[in-house]
Amino acid sequence: MASINELPENVLLELFSLIPARELIRRCRPVCSLWRDLIDLVSLWKRKCQREGFISENWDQPVADWKVFYFLCSLRKNLIRNPCAEEGLGHWRLDRNEGDKWKVEDVPGAHGREFPDSRVKKYFVTSYQTCLKSQMVNLKAEGYWEELMDTVRPDIVIKDWFAARYDCGCRYQICVQLLSADFIVLDVFEPPPVVVEQWSDCEWREVSHTFSNYPPGVRHVRFQHGGEDTQYWAGWYGPRVTNSSITLGPEVTGRRSKERETQTE
């Protein structure tokens, strides 16, 4: 009986491209030197990226390591849970819940505007005293292993959207920290608070930041945002926030990656 290793190399590569990536690394690669060498080929991981829709066939952007690129694409998703208030205040820690406290409302809300993405139906809204909420993301639990975070250090991209009511000014703030396993702050994004004046255009505004070349040892990301109104009115006249996100890895145009990235729940 003929051995599988007698098959042409291109046939073996095609077979390997059908096997789940983790099985390739854990079970197939240690079998023999031939399998190891084939599984380490750039062409295999590029083929897997194309097969799973992470890149198109005419992709022409440089990639330093196709194996790492594949795993980052396969893991890519929004690490913030309940970013658009579809589950009420679920998954969020209420760090400060003052005034009339946090509330969930439907887009566009009173004296507001529709959100640029029609899939976003709800938002969180703050009150007349400081309201802050946060989430802590455990990167290892999300599949980002220690060697990846310490050697590759993929870009960590954070985004948030906020808006004011037309009839009331507000103050919006955000703080995102990269933390070690022991919760030591290794890097931080904390811009000055944004004040939107009363009778503004009440447009939705996007805040974004990319952490690159951060120190080794990042194991958690802490995302916190919120604010208060500037008129000190009872009720919910402070900044509205929604569609928050934390993503790691490359920006890609493939169909499957696009679907994973735009998930809002």
PDB file of C-alpha atoms in Angstrom:
ATOM      1  CA  MET A   1       0.000   0.000   0.000  1.00  0.00           C
ATOM      2  CA  ALA A   2       1.373   3.411  -0.990  1.00  0.00           C
ATOM      3  CA  SER A   3       2.243   5.940   1.695  1.00  0.00           C
ATOM      4  CA  ILE A   4       0.474   9.288   1.871  1.00  0.00           C
ATOM      5  CA  ASN A   5       3.907  10.872   1.654  1.00  0.00           C
ATOM      6  CA  GLU A   6       4.201   9.603  -1.919  1.00  0.00           C
ATOM      7  CA  LEU A   7       1.485  11.993  -3.024  1.00  0.00           C
ATOM      8  CA  PRO A   8       2.655  15.077  -4.961  1.00  0.00           C
ATOM      9  CA  GLU A   9       3.540  18.038  -2.778  1.00  0.00           C
ATOM     10  CA  ASN A  10       0.728  20.199  -4.161  1.00  0.00           C
ATOM     11  CA  VAL A  11      -1.802  17.484  -3.288  1.00  0.00           C
ATOM     12  CA  LEU A  12      -0.474  17.247   0.285  1.00  0.00           C
ATOM     13  CA  LEU A  13      -0.646  21.003   0.590  1.00  0.00           C
ATOM     14  CA  GLU A  14      -4.252  20.975  -0.588  1.00  0.00           C
ATOM     15  CA  LEU A  15      -5.106  18.316   1.987  1.00  0.00           C
ATOM     16  CA  PHE A  16      -3.354  20.228   4.760  1.00  0.00           C
ATOM     17  CA  SER A  17      -5.242  23.383   3.810  1.00  0.00           C
ATOM     18  CA  LEU A  18      -8.477  21.562   4.708  1.00  0.00           C
ATOM     19  CA  ILE A  19      -7.339  20.614   8.213  1.00  0.00           C
ATOM     20  CA  PRO A  20      -8.113  22.982  11.150  1.00  0.00           C
ATOM     21  CA  ALA A  21      -5.078  25.130  11.890  1.00  0.00           C
ATOM     22  CA  ARG A  22      -4.591  24.049  15.493  1.00  0.00           C
ATOM     23  CA  GLU A  23      -4.682  20.384  14.480  1.00  0.00           C
ATOM     24  CA  LEU A  24      -2.056  21.110  11.840  1.00  0.00           C
ATOM     25  CA  ILE A  25       0.272  22.581  14.448  1.00  0.00           C
ATOM     26  CA  ARG A  26      -0.406  20.192  17.327  1.00  0.00           C
ATOM     27  CA  ARG A  27      -0.902  16.848  15.596  1.00  0.00           C
ATOM     28  CA  CYS A  28       0.292  16.959  11.988  1.00  0.00           C
ATOM     29  CA  ARG A  29       3.472  19.013  12.170  1.00  0.00           C
ATOM     30  CA  PRO A  30       5.266  16.663  14.634  1.00  0.00           C
ATOM     31  CA  VAL A  31       4.606  13.555  12.466  1.00  0.00           C
ATOM     32  CA  CYS A  32       7.730  13.791  10.295  1.00  0.00           C
ATOM     33  CA  SER A  33      10.177  16.249   8.755  1.00  0.00           C
ATOM     34  CA  LEU A  34       8.300  16.267   5.423  1.00  0.00           C
ATOM     35  CA  TRP A  35       5.025  17.277   7.068  1.00  0.00           C
ATOM     36  CA  ARG A  36       6.824  19.825   9.247  1.00  0.00           C
ATOM     37  CA  ASP A  37       8.450  21.464   6.234  1.00  0.00           C
ATOM     38  CA  LEU A  38       5.215  21.530   4.237  1.00  0.00           C
ATOM     39  CA  ILE A  39       3.197  22.916   7.126  1.00  0.00           C
ATOM     40  CA  ASP A  40       5.773  25.679   7.585  1.00  0.00           C
ATOM     41  CA  LEU A  41       5.461  26.793   3.951  1.00  0.00           C
ATOM     42  CA  VAL A  42       4.165  30.301   3.330  1.00  0.00           C
ATOM     43  CA  SER A  43       2.024  29.001   0.460  1.00  0.00           C
ATOM     44  CA  LEU A  44       0.007  26.735   2.788  1.00  0.00           C
ATOM     45  CA  TRP A  45      -1.009  29.516   5.174  1.00  0.00           C
ATOM     46  CA  LYS A  46      -1.713  31.926   2.347  1.00  0.00           C
ATOM     47  CA  ARG A  47      -3.911  29.240   0.771  1.00  0.00           C
ATOM     48  CA  LYS A  48      -5.765  28.767   4.075  1.00  0.00           C
ATOM     49  CA  CYS A  49      -6.335  32.522   4.327  1.00  0.00           C
ATOM     50  CA  GLN A  50      -7.834  32.530   0.831  1.00  0.00           C
ATOM     51  CA  ARG A  51      -9.899  29.411   1.441  1.00  0.00           C
ATOM     52  CA  GLU A  52     -11.459  30.843   4.600  1.00  0.00           C
ATOM     53  CA  GLY A  53     -12.174  34.224   3.024  1.00  0.00           C
ATOM     54  CA  PHE A  54      -9.659  36.272   5.020  1.00  0.00           C
ATOM     55  CA  ILE A  55      -8.078  37.644   1.832  1.00  0.00           C
ATOM     56  CA  SER A  56      -9.000  37.752  -1.832  1.00  0.00           C
ATOM     57  CA  GLU A  57      -7.071  35.912  -4.549  1.00  0.00           C
ATOM     58  CA  ASN A  58      -5.582  39.189  -5.793  1.00  0.00           C
ATOM     59  CA  TRP A  59      -4.368  40.259  -2.324  1.00  0.00           C
ATOM     60  CA  ASP A  60      -1.181  42.287  -2.857  1.00  0.00           C
ATOM     61  CA  GLN A  61      -0.319  43.666   0.591  1.00  0.00           C
ATOM     62  CA  PRO A  62       2.916  42.471   2.248  1.00  0.00           C
ATOM     63  CA  VAL A  63       2.599  40.000   5.124  1.00  0.00           C
ATOM     64  CA  ALA A  64       5.558  39.345   7.417  1.00  0.00           C
ATOM     65  CA  ASP A  65       4.374  35.942   8.688  1.00  0.00           C
ATOM     66  CA  TRP A  66       1.440  34.225   6.970  1.00  0.00           C
ATOM     67  CA  LYS A  67       0.958  31.703   9.769  1.00  0.00           C
ATOM     68  CA  VAL A  68       0.601  34.443  12.384  1.00  0.00           C
ATOM     69  CA  PHE A  69      -1.549  36.438   9.967  1.00  0.00           C
ATOM     70  CA  TYR A  70      -3.899  33.457   9.592  1.00  0.00           C
ATOM     71  CA  PHE A  71      -4.304  32.967  13.334  1.00  0.00           C
ATOM     72  CA  LEU A  72      -4.897  36.677  13.943  1.00  0.00           C
ATOM     73  CA  CYS A  73      -7.564  36.703  11.220  1.00  0.00           C
ATOM     74  CA  SER A  74      -9.243  33.606  12.622  1.00  0.00           C
ATOM     75  CA  LEU A  75      -9.343  35.091  16.123  1.00  0.00           C
ATOM     76  CA  ARG A  76     -10.424  38.565  15.059  1.00  0.00           C
ATOM     77  CA  LYS A  77     -13.670  39.723  16.614  1.00  0.00           C
ATOM     78  CA  ASN A  78     -14.969  42.475  18.846  1.00  0.00           C
ATOM     79  CA  LEU A  79     -13.783  41.592  22.348  1.00  0.00           C
ATOM     80  CA  ILE A  80     -16.285  43.958  23.979  1.00  0.00           C
ATOM     81  CA  ARG A  81     -19.418  42.105  25.021  1.00  0.00           C
ATOM     82  CA  ASN A  82     -22.792  43.779  24.624  1.00  0.00           C
ATOM     83  CA  PRO A  83     -21.323  46.847  22.900  1.00  0.00           C
ATOM     84  CA  CYS A  84     -24.682  48.157  21.668  1.00  0.00           C
ATOM     85  CA  ALA A  85     -26.854  47.713  24.777  1.00  0.00           C
ATOM     86  CA  GLU A  86     -28.881  44.846  23.289  1.00  0.00           C
ATOM     87  CA  GLU A  87     -28.529  43.062  26.640  1.00  0.00           C
ATOM     88  CA  GLY A  88     -29.262  46.095  28.763  1.00  0.00           C
ATOM     89  CA  LEU A  89     -26.302  46.782  31.038  1.00  0.00           C
ATOM     90  CA  GLY A  90     -25.188  43.152  30.962  1.00  0.00           C
ATOM     91  CA  HIS A  91     -21.418  42.416  30.901  1.00  0.00           C
ATOM     92  CA  TRP A  92     -20.570  45.963  32.015  1.00  0.00           C
ATOM     93  CA  ARG A  93     -19.204  46.927  35.426  1.00  0.00           C
ATOM     94  CA  LEU A  94     -20.777  50.166  36.666  1.00  0.00           C
ATOM     95  CA  ASP A  95     -17.780  51.983  38.156  1.00  0.00           C
ATOM     96  CA  ARG A  96     -19.744  55.173  38.839  1.00  0.00           C
ATOM     97  CA  ASN A  97     -23.520  55.263  38.606  1.00  0.00           C
ATOM     98  CA  GLU A  98     -24.531  58.680  39.888  1.00  0.00           C
ATOM     99  CA  GLY A  99     -27.336  61.140  39.240  1.00  0.00           C
ATOM    100  CA  ASP A 100     -30.256  59.210  37.759  1.00  0.00           C
ATOM    101  CA  LYS A 101     -27.771  56.459  36.800  1.00  0.00           C
ATOM    102  CA  TRP A 102     -27.054  54.654  33.546  1.00  0.00           C
ATOM    103  CA  LYS A 103     -29.946  53.916  31.217  1.00  0.00           C
ATOM    104  CA  VAL A 104     -30.486  52.202  27.843  1.00  0.00           C
ATOM    105  CA  GLU A 105     -32.494  53.981  25.134  1.00  0.00           C
ATOM    106  CA  ASP A 106     -33.444  53.331  21.530  1.00  0.00           C
ATOM    107  CA  VAL A 107     -31.763  55.102  18.625  1.00  0.00           C
ATOM    108  CA  PRO A 108     -32.238  57.964  17.743  1.00  0.00           C
ATOM    109  CA  GLY A 109     -33.655  59.041  21.114  1.00  0.00           C
ATOM    110  CA  ALA A 110     -35.074  62.446  21.999  1.00  0.00           C
ATOM    111  CA  HIS A 111     -33.269  65.304  20.239  1.00  0.00           C
ATOM    112  CA  GLY A 112     -30.841  62.841  18.678  1.00  0.00           C
ATOM    113  CA  ARG A 113     -29.789  61.416  15.322  1.00  0.00           C
ATOM    114  CA  GLU A 114     -29.825  57.992  13.721  1.00  0.00           C
ATOM    115  CA  PHE A 115     -26.632  56.009  14.125  1.00  0.00           C
ATOM    116  CA  PRO A 116     -24.469  55.735  10.957  1.00  0.00           C
ATOM    117  CA  ASP A 117     -24.820  51.931  11.015  1.00  0.00           C
ATOM    118  CA  SER A 118     -28.485  50.947  10.801  1.00  0.00           C
ATOM    119  CA  ARG A 119     -27.771  47.696  12.647  1.00  0.00           C
ATOM    120  CA  VAL A 120     -27.143  49.635  15.862  1.00  0.00           C
ATOM    121  CA  LYS A 121     -30.523  50.035  17.524  1.00  0.00           C
ATOM    122  CA  LYS A 122     -29.702  51.071  21.110  1.00  0.00           C
ATOM    123  CA  TYR A 123     -27.264  53.103  23.161  1.00  0.00           C
ATOM    124  CA  PHE A 124     -26.257  53.677  26.779  1.00  0.00           C
ATOM    125  CA  VAL A 125     -26.921  57.138  28.210  1.00  0.00           C
ATOM    126  CA  THR A 126     -25.529  58.969  31.246  1.00  0.00           C
ATOM    127  CA  SER A 127     -27.060  61.384  33.717  1.00  0.00           C
ATOM    128  CA  TYR A 128     -26.360  64.689  35.489  1.00  0.00           C
ATOM    129  CA  GLN A 129     -23.550  63.303  37.622  1.00  0.00           C
ATOM    130  CA  THR A 130     -20.638  61.129  36.563  1.00  0.00           C
ATOM    131  CA  CYS A 131     -21.528  57.754  35.073  1.00  0.00           C
ATOM    132  CA  LEU A 132     -18.646  55.433  34.128  1.00  0.00           C
ATOM    133  CA  LYS A 133     -18.742  51.777  33.080  1.00  0.00           C
ATOM    134  CA  SER A 134     -16.014  49.352  32.098  1.00  0.00           C
ATOM    135  CA  GLN A 135     -15.076  45.912  30.858  1.00  0.00           C
ATOM    136  CA  MET A 136     -11.917  43.891  31.514  1.00  0.00           C
ATOM    137  CA  VAL A 137     -10.816  41.667  28.611  1.00  0.00           C
ATOM    138  CA  ASN A 138      -8.619  38.635  29.347  1.00  0.00           C
ATOM    139  CA  LEU A 139      -6.600  38.200  26.146  1.00  0.00           C
ATOM    140  CA  LYS A 140      -5.423  34.661  26.911  1.00  0.00           C
ATOM    141  CA  ALA A 141      -9.001  33.548  27.507  1.00  0.00           C
ATOM    142  CA  GLU A 142      -9.871  35.002  24.081  1.00  0.00           C
ATOM    143  CA  GLY A 143      -7.189  32.860  22.403  1.00  0.00           C
ATOM    144  CA  TYR A 144      -4.232  35.266  22.260  1.00  0.00           C
ATOM    145  CA  TRP A 145      -1.363  33.237  23.676  1.00  0.00           C
ATOM    146  CA  GLU A 146       1.544  34.768  25.610  1.00  0.00           C
ATOM    147  CA  GLU A 147       4.258  34.331  22.963  1.00  0.00           C
ATOM    148  CA  LEU A 148       2.046  36.036  20.386  1.00  0.00           C
ATOM    149  CA  MET A 149       1.446  39.036  22.649  1.00  0.00           C
ATOM    150  CA  ASP A 150       5.122  39.315  23.634  1.00  0.00           C
ATOM    151  CA  THR A 151       6.848  38.786  20.264  1.00  0.00           C
ATOM    152  CA  VAL A 152       4.373  39.693  17.517  1.00  0.00           C
ATOM    153  CA  ARG A 153       2.509  42.267  19.616  1.00  0.00           C
ATOM    154  CA  PRO A 154      -0.399  42.691  17.191  1.00  0.00           C
ATOM    155  CA  ASP A 155      -2.054  46.081  16.951  1.00  0.00           C
ATOM    156  CA  ILE A 156      -4.799  46.581  19.532  1.00  0.00           C
ATOM    157  CA  VAL A 157      -7.468  48.837  18.043  1.00  0.00           C
ATOM    158  CA  ILE A 158     -10.108  50.453  20.233  1.00  0.00           C
ATOM    159  CA  LYS A 159     -13.126  52.360  18.963  1.00  0.00           C
ATOM    160  CA  ASP A 160     -16.058  54.058  20.624  1.00  0.00           C
ATOM    161  CA  TRP A 161     -18.979  56.212  19.499  1.00  0.00           C
ATOM    162  CA  PHE A 162     -20.638  59.004  21.456  1.00  0.00           C
ATOM    163  CA  ALA A 163     -23.212  61.726  20.851  1.00  0.00           C
ATOM    164  CA  ALA A 164     -24.893  64.556  22.709  1.00  0.00           C
ATOM    165  CA  ARG A 165     -28.527  65.598  22.732  1.00  0.00           C
ATOM    166  CA  TYR A 166     -29.283  68.732  20.737  1.00  0.00           C
ATOM    167  CA  ASP A 167     -30.835  70.480  23.725  1.00  0.00           C
ATOM    168  CA  CYS A 168     -28.144  69.766  26.339  1.00  0.00           C
ATOM    169  CA  GLY A 169     -24.364  69.912  26.537  1.00  0.00           C
ATOM    170  CA  CYS A 170     -22.324  66.993  27.827  1.00  0.00           C
ATOM    171  CA  ARG A 171     -18.851  65.841  28.793  1.00  0.00           C
ATOM    172  CA  TYR A 172     -17.578  62.509  27.391  1.00  0.00           C
ATOM    173  CA  GLN A 173     -14.499  60.618  28.579  1.00  0.00           C
ATOM    174  CA  ILE A 174     -12.692  57.383  27.765  1.00  0.00           C
ATOM    175  CA  CYS A 175      -9.741  55.517  29.268  1.00  0.00           C
ATOM    176  CA  VAL A 176      -8.290  52.279  27.870  1.00  0.00           C
ATOM    177  CA  GLN A 177      -5.431  50.535  29.662  1.00  0.00           C
ATOM    178  CA  LEU A 178      -3.161  47.665  28.618  1.00  0.00           C
ATOM    179  CA  LEU A 179      -2.441  45.591  31.722  1.00  0.00           C
ATOM    180  CA  SER A 180      -0.031  42.837  32.703  1.00  0.00           C
ATOM    181  CA  ALA A 181      -1.041  39.512  34.243  1.00  0.00           C
ATOM    182  CA  ASP A 182      -0.741  41.257  37.630  1.00  0.00           C
ATOM    183  CA  PHE A 183      -2.849  44.209  36.386  1.00  0.00           C
ATOM    184  CA  ILE A 184       0.081  46.615  36.175  1.00  0.00           C
ATOM    185  CA  VAL A 185      -0.592  49.381  33.634  1.00  0.00           C
ATOM    186  CA  LEU A 186       1.810  49.007  30.666  1.00  0.00           C
ATOM    187  CA  ASP A 187       0.216  51.509  28.281  1.00  0.00           C
ATOM    188  CA  VAL A 188      -2.802  53.794  28.352  1.00  0.00           C
ATOM    189  CA  PHE A 189      -5.027  55.842  26.059  1.00  0.00           C
ATOM    190  CA  GLU A 190      -6.754  58.612  27.995  1.00  0.00           C
ATOM    191  CA  PRO A 191      -7.431  61.736  25.932  1.00  0.00           C
ATOM    192  CA  PRO A 192      -8.816  64.887  27.578  1.00  0.00           C
ATOM    193  CA  PRO A 193     -12.601  64.788  28.073  1.00  0.00           C
ATOM    194  CA  VAL A 194     -14.624  66.045  25.118  1.00  0.00           C
ATOM    195  CA  VAL A 195     -17.147  68.778  25.902  1.00  0.00           C
ATOM    196  CA  VAL A 196     -20.060  69.161  23.481  1.00  0.00           C
ATOM    197  CA  GLU A 197     -21.873  72.445  23.866  1.00  0.00           C
ATOM    198  CA  GLN A 198     -25.630  72.832  24.192  1.00  0.00           C
ATOM    199  CA  TRP A 199     -27.434  73.250  20.831  1.00  0.00           C
ATOM    200  CA  SER A 200     -24.751  71.227  19.043  1.00  0.00           C
ATOM    201  CA  ASP A 201     -25.340  69.231  15.872  1.00  0.00           C
ATOM    202  CA  CYS A 202     -25.808  66.065  18.035  1.00  0.00           C
ATOM    203  CA  GLU A 203     -23.870  64.033  15.452  1.00  0.00           C
ATOM    204  CA  TRP A 204     -22.437  60.670  16.421  1.00  0.00           C
ATOM    205  CA  ARG A 205     -18.657  60.961  16.803  1.00  0.00           C
ATOM    206  CA  GLU A 206     -16.143  58.115  16.603  1.00  0.00           C
ATOM    207  CA  VAL A 207     -13.118  57.876  18.892  1.00  0.00           C
ATOM    208  CA  SER A 208     -10.365  55.467  17.850  1.00  0.00           C
ATOM    209  CA  HIS A 209      -6.848  54.592  18.929  1.00  0.00           C
ATOM    210  CA  THR A 210      -4.325  51.939  17.915  1.00  0.00           C
ATOM    211  CA  PHE A 211      -1.828  50.531  20.409  1.00  0.00           C
ATOM    212  CA  SER A 212       1.344  49.527  18.513  1.00  0.00           C
ATOM    213  CA  ASN A 213       4.810  48.525  19.732  1.00  0.00           C
ATOM    214  CA  TYR A 214       3.569  48.330  23.296  1.00  0.00           C
ATOM    215  CA  PRO A 215       5.711  46.635  25.984  1.00  0.00           C
ATOM    216  CA  PRO A 216       5.761  42.830  26.274  1.00  0.00           C
ATOM    217  CA  GLY A 217       3.582  41.313  28.964  1.00  0.00           C
ATOM    218  CA  VAL A 218       0.154  42.631  27.976  1.00  0.00           C
ATOM    219  CA  ARG A 219      -2.491  40.161  29.179  1.00  0.00           C
ATOM    220  CA  HIS A 220      -5.605  42.296  29.762  1.00  0.00           C
ATOM    221  CA  VAL A 221      -7.313  45.328  28.266  1.00  0.00           C
ATOM    222  CA  ARG A 222      -9.478  47.529  30.460  1.00  0.00           C
ATOM    223  CA  PHE A 223     -11.990  49.697  28.592  1.00  0.00           C
ATOM    224  CA  GLN A 224     -13.837  52.456  30.465  1.00  0.00           C
ATOM    225  CA  HIS A 225     -16.053  55.283  29.194  1.00  0.00           C
ATOM    226  CA  GLY A 226     -18.910  57.559  30.202  1.00  0.00           C
ATOM    227  CA  GLY A 227     -19.483  61.140  31.337  1.00  0.00           C
ATOM    228  CA  GLU A 228     -22.240  63.500  32.454  1.00  0.00           C
ATOM    229  CA  ASP A 229     -24.352  66.379  31.175  1.00  0.00           C
ATOM    230  CA  THR A 230     -23.190  69.980  31.610  1.00  0.00           C
ATOM    231  CA  GLN A 231     -26.549  71.489  32.535  1.00  0.00           C
ATOM    232  CA  TYR A 232     -27.098  69.352  35.644  1.00  0.00           C
ATOM    233  CA  TRP A 233     -30.606  68.414  34.557  1.00  0.00           C
ATOM    234  CA  ALA A 234     -32.457  65.512  36.174  1.00  0.00           C
ATOM    235  CA  GLY A 235     -32.895  62.618  33.792  1.00  0.00           C
ATOM    236  CA  TRP A 236     -30.629  61.337  31.029  1.00  0.00           C
ATOM    237  CA  TYR A 237     -29.106  64.286  29.211  1.00  0.00           C
ATOM    238  CA  GLY A 238     -25.442  63.225  29.281  1.00  0.00           C
ATOM    239  CA  PRO A 239     -23.406  61.627  26.487  1.00  0.00           C
ATOM    240  CA  ARG A 240     -24.821  58.619  24.663  1.00  0.00           C
ATOM    241  CA  VAL A 241     -22.349  55.797  23.910  1.00  0.00           C
ATOM    242  CA  THR A 242     -22.590  52.666  21.787  1.00  0.00           C
ATOM    243  CA  ASN A 243     -20.818  50.341  19.328  1.00  0.00           C
ATOM    244  CA  SER A 244     -17.621  50.145  21.401  1.00  0.00           C
ATOM    245  CA  SER A 245     -14.955  47.711  20.209  1.00  0.00           C
ATOM    246  CA  ILE A 246     -11.582  46.190  20.947  1.00  0.00           C
ATOM    247  CA  THR A 247      -9.995  44.229  18.083  1.00  0.00           C
ATOM    248  CA  LEU A 248      -6.544  42.745  17.543  1.00  0.00           C
ATOM    249  CA  GLY A 249      -4.653  42.059  14.376  1.00  0.00           C
ATOM    250  CA  PRO A 250      -4.647  43.097  10.754  1.00  0.00           C
ATOM    251  CA  GLU A 251      -7.334  44.966   8.886  1.00  0.00           C
ATOM    252  CA  VAL A 252      -8.501  42.603   6.142  1.00  0.00           C
ATOM    253  CA  THR A 253     -11.122  42.768   3.425  1.00  0.00           C
ATOM    254  CA  GLY A 254     -12.077  39.108   3.213  1.00  0.00           C
ATOM    255  CA  ARG A 255     -15.755  38.227   3.495  1.00  0.00           C
ATOM    256  CA  ARG A 256     -15.538  36.043   6.604  1.00  0.00           C
ATOM    257  CA  SER A 257     -13.312  38.471   8.526  1.00  0.00           C
ATOM    258  CA  LYS A 258     -15.634  41.321   7.624  1.00  0.00           C
ATOM    259  CA  GLU A 259     -18.544  39.402   9.097  1.00  0.00           C
ATOM    260  CA  ARG A 260     -16.680  38.628  12.326  1.00  0.00           C
ATOM    261  CA  GLU A 261     -15.482  42.206  12.790  1.00  0.00           C
ATOM    262  CA  THR A 262     -18.888  43.790  12.318  1.00  0.00           C
ATOM    263  CA  GLN A 263     -20.682  41.612  14.859  1.00  0.00           C
ATOM    264  CA  THR A 264     -22.325  43.935  17.368  1.00  0.00           C
ATOM    265  CA  GLU A 265     -23.461  41.431  19.949  1.00  0.00           C
TER     266      GLU A 265
END
